Amino acid sequence: MHSLKPIHIILLIAIWIPFENFLVKWVPGGDFIRFIPEITLYFMLGFEFARKIVYKKQYISTPVNSLLLIFIFLAIASLMYNLIPLPDSLKPTISGIRNVRTLIRYFAVFYIIVYNDDIKQKHLKFFINSMLVVLIINIATGFFQRIFGINSFWLPENGDLEIAGMSTSFKSVGEGGGGREVGSVIGMTGDTVYLGLFLVIIAPIIYLKMALEKRKLIFFYILLACTMMLQVFTYSNGSLIAMVGGIGVCMLVAKEWGRIMYLGMAIVLLIPAFFILKDMQVNKADERTQETNPIDNIALLFSDQYINSLDNSRLWVLRDVGKQVATLDNPFGYSASSDYARYMIAQNSGTHEFDKLIEYDAMEDVYWVAMLAYYGYIGVIIFLSILLVFLYMSFTVYWKTNNMEIKILAGSYIAILASGFVVCFIVRAFEFRIFSYYFFLIPAFITKEYLAIKNKTHFYTPTIEQ
């Protein structure tokens, strides 16, 4: 009988996370159960570090080690500089530490993989196949919800829950004026945003698996079409744009110039169609109280109503708040305490226009602006440098590996990075487990092969003739 290894736990968590919000409500102490995987990862990370560094004296250098340490140091220094002088600094300091944690917590899974010697090609294959199974389950439940609607069975338990390091209130669609757009679907993930972000992760994997392996093409064409349809049904237009862009990046990576041309032509033809739909919408529905069809929902992207709603939310944060944050004198930001950062932005603006920002939690939806406020120019540059290193490693592995599974994951991650950069202008993706876990797990697999390639060898079993 095989013993339970760290990689097995990591893969189990990867399967658990998309179902977490649905499953925990059926288990006593569900709120606490949410944190068991994260706590488990910290224990595993400590064990791997002790085993390799303390006992074997084996330090593994990766291209992101120094950058991550610098980022953590700057985040802590910013907290101390901004908050320690305050008379009541405990609460904002704890809030700031929590925000730093939500951003970097899944670097734990990255280093567990990097420091573990038990990773095999079969684990990559299992990860890819299990994610496809998770996707198929969400497609089935999502289409069911589209036909029959969403009731309390599918939703997380009503009440205030701590998800992604913040308090979140869930209500059934249409109950008490809360919830998501009527007619939208959530699959097994508990929220349209979570489902949309999961699809952003999985769509590039489907596409490159289809493009590189060239097997079961009909199955993967149908699966990709269902994935795109499911994304439309989430009514999460930001995730839809990011996913389509990610597939376009996959086409570039795979050098499928013909498909890129067809995709470009489709976009050029669809935009006028959406403008026509916009003009046909005489009575524009309130999507949270009255159902609109998915095509009308996309057409709203080009409507005055949508632009006006942005002008009072994300566009205001990006344009006005972003401009104000860009003028801050402190290159290390106002600290990761969101309440303190928003307060300081409003205080230093010299106008009452920003007073509403003090109670405006949704500033983090425009995550790059929030990060600039928290960590300053230097912190954001360091974090973006980490992402650029991941990008470089992914390109290197994609072109030089002789293993198909890691080639698929490397190519997919290039697209995920591009999609993640875009989606963080409209959603706090790095704070959500369902995005962040995979975002740092996949480059861990890639890093194993990259480090081997640097030593003129390969980590995974060869499956591609070179």
GROMACS .gro file of C-alpha atoms in nm:
model
  466
    1MET     CA    1   0.000   0.000   0.000
    2HIS     CA    2   0.139   0.337  -0.105
    3SER     CA    3   0.193   0.594   0.169
    4LEU     CA    4   0.030   0.937   0.152
    5LYS     CA    5   0.281   1.184   0.013
    6PRO     CA    6   0.274   1.566  -0.003
    7ILE     CA    7   0.194   1.561  -0.375
    8HIS     CA    8  -0.113   1.349  -0.306
    9ILE     CA    9  -0.243   1.603  -0.052
   10ILE     CA   10  -0.173   1.889  -0.294
   11LEU     CA   11  -0.368   1.716  -0.571
   12LEU     CA   12  -0.655   1.638  -0.333
   13ILE     CA   13  -0.672   2.007  -0.236
   14ALA     CA   14  -0.674   2.098  -0.606
   15ILE     CA   15  -0.985   1.880  -0.649
   16TRP     CA   16  -1.145   2.003  -0.324
   17ILE     CA   17  -1.121   2.379  -0.382
   18PRO     CA   18  -1.377   2.408  -0.668
   19PHE     CA   19  -1.635   2.223  -0.454
   20GLU     CA   20  -1.543   2.380  -0.120
   21ASN     CA   21  -1.819   2.641  -0.100
   22PHE     CA   22  -2.084   2.382  -0.183
   23LEU     CA   23  -1.958   2.105   0.044
   24VAL     CA   24  -1.869   2.287   0.366
   25LYS     CA   25  -2.228   2.387   0.437
   26TRP     CA   26  -2.317   2.020   0.484
   27VAL     CA   27  -2.044   1.966   0.745
   28PRO     CA   28  -2.053   2.095   1.105
   29GLY     CA   29  -1.788   2.361   1.158
   30GLY     CA   30  -1.775   2.440   0.788
   31ASP     CA   31  -1.617   2.782   0.836
   32PHE     CA   32  -1.318   2.626   1.009
   33ILE     CA   33  -1.289   2.347   0.748
   34ARG     CA   34  -1.213   2.615   0.487
   35PHE     CA   35  -0.880   2.680   0.655
   36ILE     CA   36  -0.770   2.318   0.705
   37PRO     CA   37  -0.610   2.290   0.357
   38GLU     CA   38  -0.417   2.615   0.408
   39ILE     CA   39  -0.297   2.516   0.755
   40THR     CA   40  -0.199   2.173   0.619
   41LEU     CA   41   0.008   2.338   0.348
   42TYR     CA   42   0.197   2.545   0.606
   43PHE     CA   43   0.283   2.232   0.804
   44MET     CA   44   0.394   2.054   0.487
   45LEU     CA   45   0.606   2.353   0.385
   46GLY     CA   46   0.778   2.357   0.725
   47PHE     CA   47   0.844   1.983   0.698
   48GLU     CA   48   0.993   2.013   0.347
   49PHE     CA   49   1.216   2.305   0.447
   50ALA     CA   50   1.336   2.123   0.759
   51ARG     CA   51   1.399   1.802   0.566
   52LYS     CA   52   1.593   1.966   0.283
   53ILE     CA   53   1.759   2.271   0.437
   54VAL     CA   54   1.816   2.167   0.799
   55TYR     CA   55   1.891   1.796   0.765
   56LYS     CA   56   2.020   1.762   0.408
   57LYS     CA   57   2.174   2.111   0.385
   58GLN     CA   58   2.021   2.139   0.038
   59TYR     CA   59   1.900   2.486  -0.052
   60ILE     CA   60   1.716   2.499  -0.383
   61SER     CA   61   1.759   2.830  -0.559
   62THR     CA   62   1.473   2.938  -0.785
   63PRO     CA   63   1.458   3.262  -0.985
   64VAL     CA   64   1.181   3.397  -0.759
   65ASN     CA   65   1.337   3.332  -0.416
   66SER     CA   66   1.502   3.671  -0.375
   67LEU     CA   67   1.210   3.859  -0.527
   68LEU     CA   68   0.960   3.697  -0.291
   69LEU     CA   69   1.175   3.765   0.016
   70ILE     CA   70   1.216   4.129  -0.089
   71PHE     CA   71   0.839   4.163  -0.142
   72ILE     CA   72   0.760   4.016   0.202
   73PHE     CA   73   1.022   4.240   0.365
   74LEU     CA   74   0.880   4.550   0.194
   75ALA     CA   75   0.521   4.456   0.290
   76ILE     CA   76   0.619   4.415   0.656
   77ALA     CA   77   0.830   4.731   0.653
   78SER     CA   78   0.539   4.927   0.505
   79LEU     CA   79   0.308   4.797   0.779
   80MET     CA   80   0.553   4.897   1.050
   81TYR     CA   81   0.629   5.238   0.900
   82ASN     CA   82   0.265   5.335   0.845
   83LEU     CA   83   0.082   5.169   1.134
   84ILE     CA   84   0.313   5.127   1.435
   85PRO     CA   85   0.313   5.505   1.510
   86LEU     CA   86  -0.069   5.498   1.536
   87PRO     CA   87  -0.212   5.495   1.892
   88ASP     CA   88  -0.449   5.208   1.804
   89SER     CA   89  -0.244   5.014   1.554
   90LEU     CA   90  -0.335   4.654   1.646
   91LYS     CA   91  -0.652   4.617   1.437
   92PRO     CA   92  -0.516   4.773   1.113
   93THR     CA   93  -0.190   4.580   1.155
   94ILE     CA   94  -0.376   4.248   1.182
   95SER     CA   95  -0.586   4.349   0.881
   96GLY     CA   96  -0.269   4.427   0.686
   97ILE     CA   97  -0.105   4.095   0.776
   98ARG     CA   98  -0.421   3.917   0.663
   99ASN     CA   99  -0.412   4.098   0.327
  100VAL     CA  100  -0.048   4.005   0.273
  101ARG     CA  101  -0.134   3.646   0.360
  102THR     CA  102  -0.419   3.623   0.110
  103LEU     CA  103  -0.188   3.742  -0.167
  104ILE     CA  104   0.111   3.514  -0.104
  105ARG     CA  105  -0.031   3.217   0.093
  106TYR     CA  106  -0.015   2.974  -0.200
  107PHE     CA  107   0.353   3.031  -0.250
  108ALA     CA  108   0.347   2.755   0.013
  109VAL     CA  109   0.228   2.503  -0.246
  110PHE     CA  110   0.487   2.640  -0.491
  111TYR     CA  111   0.777   2.564  -0.255
  112ILE     CA  112   0.636   2.231  -0.135
  113ILE     CA  113   0.649   2.113  -0.498
  114VAL     CA  114   0.990   2.267  -0.567
  115TYR     CA  115   1.148   2.105  -0.258
  116ASN     CA  116   0.980   1.766  -0.301
  117ASP     CA  117   1.150   1.488  -0.498
  118ASP     CA  118   0.841   1.268  -0.536
  119ILE     CA  119   0.684   1.464  -0.823
  120LYS     CA  120   0.639   1.245  -1.131
  121GLN     CA  121   0.496   1.272  -1.478
  122LYS     CA  122   0.193   1.068  -1.364
  123HIS     CA  123   0.107   1.343  -1.117
  124LEU     CA  124   0.095   1.600  -1.398
  125LYS     CA  125  -0.133   1.372  -1.595
  126PHE     CA  126  -0.356   1.316  -1.291
  127PHE     CA  127  -0.375   1.692  -1.226
  128ILE     CA  128  -0.479   1.771  -1.584
  129ASN     CA  129  -0.733   1.488  -1.604
  130SER     CA  130  -0.881   1.563  -1.262
  131MET     CA  131  -0.929   1.928  -1.358
  132LEU     CA  132  -1.112   1.814  -1.672
  133VAL     CA  133  -1.340   1.595  -1.457
  134VAL     CA  134  -1.406   1.889  -1.222
  135LEU     CA  135  -1.488   2.098  -1.529
  136ILE     CA  136  -1.732   1.839  -1.668
  137ILE     CA  137  -1.913   1.823  -1.332
  138ASN     CA  138  -1.944   2.203  -1.330
  139ILE     CA  139  -2.065   2.206  -1.691
  140ALA     CA  140  -2.335   1.951  -1.605
  141THR     CA  141  -2.449   2.136  -1.292
  142GLY     CA  142  -2.418   2.475  -1.462
  143PHE     CA  143  -2.640   2.374  -1.754
  144PHE     CA  144  -2.886   2.221  -1.506
  145GLN     CA  145  -2.897   2.552  -1.318
  146ARG     CA  146  -2.946   2.741  -1.642
  147ILE     CA  147  -3.252   2.531  -1.725
  148PHE     CA  148  -3.408   2.489  -1.381
  149GLY     CA  149  -3.263   2.789  -1.195
  150ILE     CA  150  -3.059   2.821  -0.876
  151ASN     CA  151  -3.213   2.747  -0.540
  152SER     CA  152  -3.071   2.736  -0.190
  153PHE     CA  153  -2.940   2.381  -0.246
  154TRP     CA  154  -2.662   2.512  -0.473
  155LEU     CA  155  -2.575   2.826  -0.279
  156PRO     CA  156  -2.335   2.847   0.015
  157GLU     CA  157  -2.512   2.872   0.347
  158ASN     CA  158  -2.673   3.212   0.395
  159GLY     CA  159  -2.485   3.433   0.636
  160ASP     CA  160  -2.150   3.598   0.676
  161LEU     CA  161  -1.862   3.367   0.590
  162GLU     CA  162  -1.490   3.430   0.575
  163ILE     CA  163  -1.384   3.354   0.219
  164ALA     CA  164  -1.051   3.453   0.070
  165GLY     CA  165  -0.961   3.641   0.386
  166MET     CA  166  -1.267   3.863   0.385
  167SER     CA  167  -1.624   3.856   0.512
  168THR     CA  168  -1.867   3.761   0.237
  169SER     CA  169  -2.247   3.753   0.254
  170PHE     CA  170  -2.429   3.498   0.040
  171LYS     CA  171  -2.795   3.521  -0.050
  172SER     CA  172  -3.009   3.324  -0.290
  173VAL     CA  173  -3.056   3.497  -0.624
  174GLY     CA  174  -3.327   3.758  -0.591
  175GLU     CA  175  -3.369   3.717  -0.215
  176GLY     CA  176  -3.374   4.050  -0.035
  177GLY     CA  177  -3.234   4.229  -0.340
  178GLY     CA  178  -2.902   4.046  -0.308
  179GLY     CA  179  -2.737   3.767  -0.499
  180ARG     CA  180  -2.612   3.744  -0.853
  181GLU     CA  181  -2.773   3.817  -1.191
  182VAL     CA  182  -3.097   3.630  -1.247
  183GLY     CA  183  -3.033   3.348  -1.495
  184SER     CA  184  -2.663   3.320  -1.417
  185VAL     CA  185  -2.504   2.991  -1.311
  186ILE     CA  186  -2.252   2.903  -1.040
  187GLY     CA  187  -2.187   2.532  -1.096
  188MET     CA  188  -2.053   2.373  -0.780
  189THR     CA  189  -1.830   2.671  -0.694
  190GLY     CA  190  -2.080   2.880  -0.498
  191ASP     CA  191  -2.051   3.202  -0.698
  192THR     CA  192  -2.047   3.322  -1.059
  193VAL     CA  193  -1.711   3.495  -1.010
  194TYR     CA  194  -1.549   3.178  -0.871
  195LEU     CA  195  -1.683   2.969  -1.159
  196GLY     CA  196  -1.569   3.230  -1.411
  197LEU     CA  197  -1.216   3.236  -1.269
  198PHE     CA  198  -1.195   2.856  -1.268
  199LEU     CA  199  -1.288   2.857  -1.638
  200VAL     CA  200  -1.017   3.117  -1.703
  201ILE     CA  201  -0.766   2.865  -1.560
  202ILE     CA  202  -0.896   2.552  -1.733
  203ALA     CA  203  -0.976   2.683  -2.085
  204PRO     CA  204  -0.608   2.724  -2.194
  205ILE     CA  205  -0.531   2.371  -2.068
  206ILE     CA  206  -0.814   2.229  -2.281
  207TYR     CA  207  -0.704   2.424  -2.587
  208LEU     CA  208  -0.335   2.328  -2.570
  209LYS     CA  209  -0.415   1.967  -2.486
  210MET     CA  210  -0.622   1.960  -2.802
  211ALA     CA  211  -0.366   2.152  -3.012
  212LEU     CA  212  -0.055   1.961  -2.902
  213GLU     CA  213  -0.177   1.606  -2.849
  214LYS     CA  214  -0.415   1.609  -3.148
  215ARG     CA  215  -0.615   1.324  -2.993
  216LYS     CA  216  -0.988   1.300  -2.923
  217LEU     CA  217  -1.033   1.626  -3.111
  218ILE     CA  218  -1.413   1.605  -3.130
  219PHE     CA  219  -1.435   1.551  -2.753
  220PHE     CA  220  -1.211   1.851  -2.679
  221TYR     CA  221  -1.386   2.075  -2.933
  222ILE     CA  222  -1.718   1.998  -2.762
  223LEU     CA  223  -1.562   2.044  -2.417
  224LEU     CA  224  -1.413   2.382  -2.515
  225ALA     CA  225  -1.743   2.494  -2.667
  226CYS     CA  226  -1.931   2.394  -2.351
  227THR     CA  227  -1.669   2.576  -2.140
  228MET     CA  228  -1.716   2.896  -2.338
  229MET     CA  229  -2.095   2.862  -2.318
  230LEU     CA  230  -2.072   2.807  -1.943
  231GLN     CA  231  -1.856   3.119  -1.913
  232VAL     CA  232  -2.124   3.317  -2.097
  233PHE     CA  233  -2.383   3.182  -1.851
  234THR     CA  234  -2.181   3.310  -1.554
  235TYR     CA  235  -2.264   3.664  -1.674
  236SER     CA  236  -1.909   3.751  -1.567
  237ASN     CA  237  -1.804   3.956  -1.868
  238GLY     CA  238  -1.459   4.026  -1.727
  239SER     CA  239  -1.384   3.655  -1.698
  240LEU     CA  240  -1.526   3.598  -2.047
  241ILE     CA  241  -1.294   3.861  -2.196
  242ALA     CA  242  -0.997   3.719  -2.003
  243MET     CA  243  -1.076   3.363  -2.114
  244VAL     CA  244  -1.114   3.452  -2.483
  245GLY     CA  245  -0.791   3.651  -2.460
  246GLY     CA  246  -0.622   3.352  -2.296
  247ILE     CA  247  -0.730   3.123  -2.579
  248GLY     CA  248  -0.592   3.381  -2.823
  249VAL     CA  249  -0.259   3.369  -2.640
  250CYS     CA  250  -0.266   2.989  -2.667
  251MET     CA  251  -0.305   3.025  -3.042
  252LEU     CA  252  -0.001   3.252  -3.050
  253VAL     CA  253   0.204   3.012  -2.838
  254ALA     CA  254   0.107   2.717  -3.058
  255LYS     CA  255   0.168   2.931  -3.372
  256GLU     CA  256  -0.179   2.862  -3.510
  257TRP     CA  257  -0.190   3.167  -3.733
  258GLY     CA  258  -0.498   3.055  -3.923
  259ARG     CA  259  -0.708   3.024  -3.609
  260ILE     CA  260  -0.582   3.362  -3.487
  261MET     CA  261  -0.711   3.514  -3.813
  262TYR     CA  262  -1.051   3.347  -3.768
  263LEU     CA  263  -1.072   3.461  -3.406
  264GLY     CA  264  -0.990   3.820  -3.509
  265MET     CA  265  -1.251   3.811  -3.786
  266ALA     CA  266  -1.512   3.675  -3.542
  267ILE     CA  267  -1.443   3.957  -3.296
  268VAL     CA  268  -1.462   4.220  -3.573
  269LEU     CA  269  -1.797   4.080  -3.689
  270LEU     CA  270  -1.945   4.038  -3.341
  271ILE     CA  271  -1.882   4.392  -3.218
  272PRO     CA  272  -2.127   4.553  -3.468
  273ALA     CA  273  -2.380   4.282  -3.379
  274PHE     CA  274  -2.356   4.379  -3.013
  275PHE     CA  275  -2.409   4.745  -3.101
  276ILE     CA  276  -2.725   4.646  -3.289
  277LEU     CA  277  -2.843   4.446  -2.987
  278LYS     CA  278  -2.770   4.746  -2.767
  279ASP     CA  279  -2.993   4.966  -2.982
  280MET     CA  280  -3.268   4.702  -2.976
  281GLN     CA  281  -3.271   4.708  -2.593
  282VAL     CA  282  -3.541   4.967  -2.536
  283ASN     CA  283  -3.603   4.858  -2.178
  284LYS     CA  284  -3.272   4.757  -2.028
  285ALA     CA  285  -3.330   4.513  -1.742
  286ASP     CA  286  -3.185   4.528  -1.396
  287GLU     CA  287  -2.991   4.201  -1.412
  288ARG     CA  288  -3.017   4.137  -1.039
  289THR     CA  289  -3.399   4.147  -1.031
  290GLN     CA  290  -3.501   4.062  -1.387
  291GLU     CA  291  -3.349   3.804  -1.619
  292THR     CA  292  -3.165   3.909  -1.933
  293ASN     CA  293  -3.042   3.657  -2.186
  294PRO     CA  294  -2.662   3.600  -2.206
  295ILE     CA  295  -2.626   3.776  -2.543
  296ASP     CA  296  -2.800   4.086  -2.410
  297ASN     CA  297  -2.570   4.069  -2.108
  298ILE     CA  298  -2.264   4.082  -2.335
  299ALA     CA  299  -2.427   4.358  -2.541
  300LEU     CA  300  -2.451   4.563  -2.221
  301LEU     CA  301  -2.072   4.601  -2.242
  302PHE     CA  302  -2.135   4.851  -2.522
  303SER     CA  303  -2.431   5.029  -2.361
  304ASP     CA  304  -2.443   5.370  -2.195
  305GLN     CA  305  -2.596   5.199  -1.889
  306TYR     CA  306  -2.287   4.981  -1.845
  307ILE     CA  307  -2.046   5.271  -1.896
  308ASN     CA  308  -2.239   5.479  -1.642
  309SER     CA  309  -2.230   5.195  -1.389
  310LEU     CA  310  -1.854   5.165  -1.438
  311ASP     CA  311  -1.818   5.540  -1.392
  312ASN     CA  312  -1.948   5.495  -1.038
  313SER     CA  313  -1.743   5.186  -0.955
  314ARG     CA  314  -1.441   5.023  -1.123
  315LEU     CA  315  -1.383   5.294  -1.381
  316TRP     CA  316  -1.389   5.554  -1.103
  317VAL     CA  317  -1.136   5.350  -0.903
  318LEU     CA  318  -0.913   5.295  -1.207
  319ARG     CA  319  -0.929   5.650  -1.339
  320ASP     CA  320  -0.971   5.880  -1.038
  321VAL     CA  321  -0.848   5.675  -0.744
  322GLY     CA  322  -0.566   5.530  -0.954
  323LYS     CA  323  -0.456   5.879  -1.052
  324GLN     CA  324  -0.460   5.987  -0.688
  325VAL     CA  325  -0.264   5.679  -0.576
  326ALA     CA  326  -0.009   5.737  -0.851
  327THR     CA  327   0.082   6.070  -0.690
  328LEU     CA  328   0.163   5.928  -0.345
  329ASP     CA  329   0.501   6.032  -0.212
  330ASN     CA  330   0.572   5.707  -0.025
  331PRO     CA  331   0.718   5.454  -0.274
  332PHE     CA  332   0.630   5.170  -0.031
  333GLY     CA  333   0.257   5.250  -0.019
  334TYR     CA  334   0.014   5.306   0.267
  335SER     CA  335   0.047   4.945   0.396
  336ALA     CA  336  -0.164   4.637   0.322
  337SER     CA  337  -0.428   4.747   0.573
  338SER     CA  338  -0.711   4.822   0.332
  339ASP     CA  339  -0.906   5.046   0.574
  340TYR     CA  340  -0.599   5.257   0.651
  341ALA     CA  341  -0.493   5.277   0.285
  342ARG     CA  342  -0.837   5.398   0.174
  343TYR     CA  343  -0.846   5.648   0.461
  344MET     CA  344  -0.505   5.789   0.365
  345ILE     CA  345  -0.600   5.819  -0.001
  346ALA     CA  346  -0.911   6.017   0.095
  347GLN     CA  347  -0.720   6.234   0.345
  348ASN     CA  348  -0.439   6.318   0.105
  349SER     CA  349  -0.668   6.390  -0.190
  350GLY     CA  350  -0.756   6.739  -0.063
  351THR     CA  351  -1.116   6.697  -0.185
  352HIS     CA  352  -1.441   6.551  -0.052
  353GLU     CA  353  -1.479   6.350  -0.372
  354PHE     CA  354  -1.285   6.062  -0.214
  355ASP     CA  355  -1.467   6.058   0.122
  356LYS     CA  356  -1.685   5.769   0.004
  357LEU     CA  357  -1.370   5.565  -0.053
  358ILE     CA  358  -1.323   5.519   0.323
  359GLU     CA  359  -1.616   5.274   0.336
  360TYR     CA  360  -1.571   5.146  -0.021
  361ASP     CA  361  -1.446   4.786   0.013
  362ALA     CA  362  -1.487   4.730  -0.362
  363MET     CA  363  -1.171   4.930  -0.432
  364GLU     CA  364  -0.989   4.593  -0.424
  365ASP     CA  365  -1.187   4.480  -0.729
  366VAL     CA  366  -0.947   4.697  -0.930
  367TYR     CA  367  -0.669   4.496  -0.774
  368TRP     CA  368  -0.371   4.663  -0.940
  369VAL     CA  369  -0.480   5.002  -0.804
  370ALA     CA  370  -0.530   4.846  -0.461
  371MET     CA  371  -0.184   4.686  -0.475
  372LEU     CA  372  -0.028   5.017  -0.572
  373ALA     CA  373  -0.197   5.177  -0.270
  374TYR     CA  374  -0.086   4.895  -0.038
  375TYR     CA  375   0.271   4.825  -0.152
  376GLY     CA  376   0.366   5.133  -0.355
  377TYR     CA  377   0.561   5.145  -0.680
  378ILE     CA  378   0.843   4.929  -0.553
  379GLY     CA  379   0.617   4.656  -0.415
  380VAL     CA  380   0.413   4.632  -0.735
  381ILE     CA  381   0.729   4.627  -0.949
  382ILE     CA  382   0.869   4.341  -0.738
  383PHE     CA  383   0.544   4.142  -0.763
  384LEU     CA  384   0.520   4.198  -1.138
  385SER     CA  385   0.884   4.087  -1.164
  386ILE     CA  386   0.785   3.756  -1.003
  387LEU     CA  387   0.514   3.714  -1.267
  388LEU     CA  388   0.763   3.798  -1.544
  389VAL     CA  389   1.002   3.533  -1.409
  390PHE     CA  390   0.716   3.281  -1.418
  391LEU     CA  391   0.652   3.390  -1.777
  392TYR     CA  392   1.018   3.344  -1.875
  393MET     CA  393   1.034   2.999  -1.714
  394SER     CA  394   0.712   2.896  -1.888
  395PHE     CA  395   0.842   3.000  -2.231
  396THR     CA  396   1.173   2.821  -2.168
  397VAL     CA  397   1.005   2.498  -2.059
  398TYR     CA  398   0.748   2.512  -2.339
  399TRP     CA  399   1.016   2.523  -2.607
  400LYS     CA  400   1.275   2.293  -2.448
  401THR     CA  401   1.087   2.022  -2.259
  402ASN     CA  402   1.040   1.672  -2.400
  403ASN     CA  403   0.739   1.591  -2.182
  404MET     CA  404   0.391   1.655  -2.323
  405GLU     CA  405   0.210   1.720  -1.994
  406ILE     CA  406   0.452   1.988  -1.875
  407LYS     CA  407   0.454   2.140  -2.224
  408ILE     CA  408   0.075   2.173  -2.204
  409LEU     CA  409   0.093   2.327  -1.856
  410ALA     CA  410   0.376   2.566  -1.953
  411GLY     CA  411   0.194   2.690  -2.261
  412SER     CA  412  -0.131   2.718  -2.067
  413TYR     CA  413   0.036   2.916  -1.792
  414ILE     CA  414   0.156   3.177  -2.041
  415ALA     CA  415  -0.210   3.234  -2.128
  416ILE     CA  416  -0.317   3.222  -1.760
  417LEU     CA  417  -0.061   3.493  -1.677
  418ALA     CA  418  -0.198   3.716  -1.953
  419SER     CA  419  -0.558   3.650  -1.845
  420GLY     CA  420  -0.472   3.699  -1.478
  421PHE     CA  421  -0.309   4.036  -1.547
  422VAL     CA  422  -0.622   4.155  -1.729
  423VAL     CA  423  -0.878   4.012  -1.488
  424CYS     CA  424  -0.709   4.178  -1.188
  425PHE     CA  425  -0.829   4.513  -1.323
  426ILE     CA  426  -1.187   4.406  -1.252
  427VAL     CA  427  -1.168   4.130  -0.986
  428ARG     CA  428  -0.946   4.063  -0.683
  429ALA     CA  429  -0.848   3.727  -0.838
  430PHE     CA  430  -0.536   3.672  -0.622
  431GLU     CA  431  -0.753   3.680  -0.309
  432PHE     CA  432  -0.975   3.393  -0.426
  433ARG     CA  433  -0.865   3.039  -0.346
  434ILE     CA  434  -1.016   2.901  -0.667
  435PHE     CA  435  -0.783   3.114  -0.879
  436SER     CA  436  -0.482   3.168  -0.655
  437TYR     CA  437  -0.420   2.801  -0.569
  438TYR     CA  438  -0.381   2.695  -0.932
  439PHE     CA  439  -0.201   3.017  -1.020
  440PHE     CA  440   0.089   2.918  -0.792
  441LEU     CA  441   0.060   2.539  -0.827
  442ILE     CA  442   0.114   2.523  -1.204
  443PRO     CA  443   0.440   2.726  -1.207
  444ALA     CA  444   0.570   2.495  -0.934
  445PHE     CA  445   0.549   2.203  -1.175
  446ILE     CA  446   0.708   2.419  -1.444
  447THR     CA  447   0.993   2.527  -1.215
  448LYS     CA  448   1.095   2.163  -1.155
  449GLU     CA  449   1.153   2.118  -1.528
  450TYR     CA  450   1.311   2.463  -1.569
  451LEU     CA  451   1.575   2.395  -1.305
  452ALA     CA  452   1.654   2.062  -1.470
  453ILE     CA  453   1.683   2.225  -1.814
  454LYS     CA  454   1.931   2.474  -1.669
  455ASN     CA  455   2.143   2.172  -1.575
  456LYS     CA  456   2.105   2.035  -1.931
  457THR     CA  457   1.872   1.753  -1.831
  458HIS     CA  458   1.498   1.694  -1.783
  459PHE     CA  459   1.297   1.632  -1.468
  460TYR     CA  460   0.994   1.455  -1.615
  461THR     CA  461   0.979   1.135  -1.820
  462PRO     CA  462   1.030   1.208  -2.192
  463THR     CA  463   0.712   1.163  -2.397
  464ILE     CA  464   0.798   1.381  -2.699
  465GLU     CA  465   1.042   1.283  -2.970
  466GLN     CA  466   1.302   1.552  -3.031
   0.00000   0.00000   0.00000
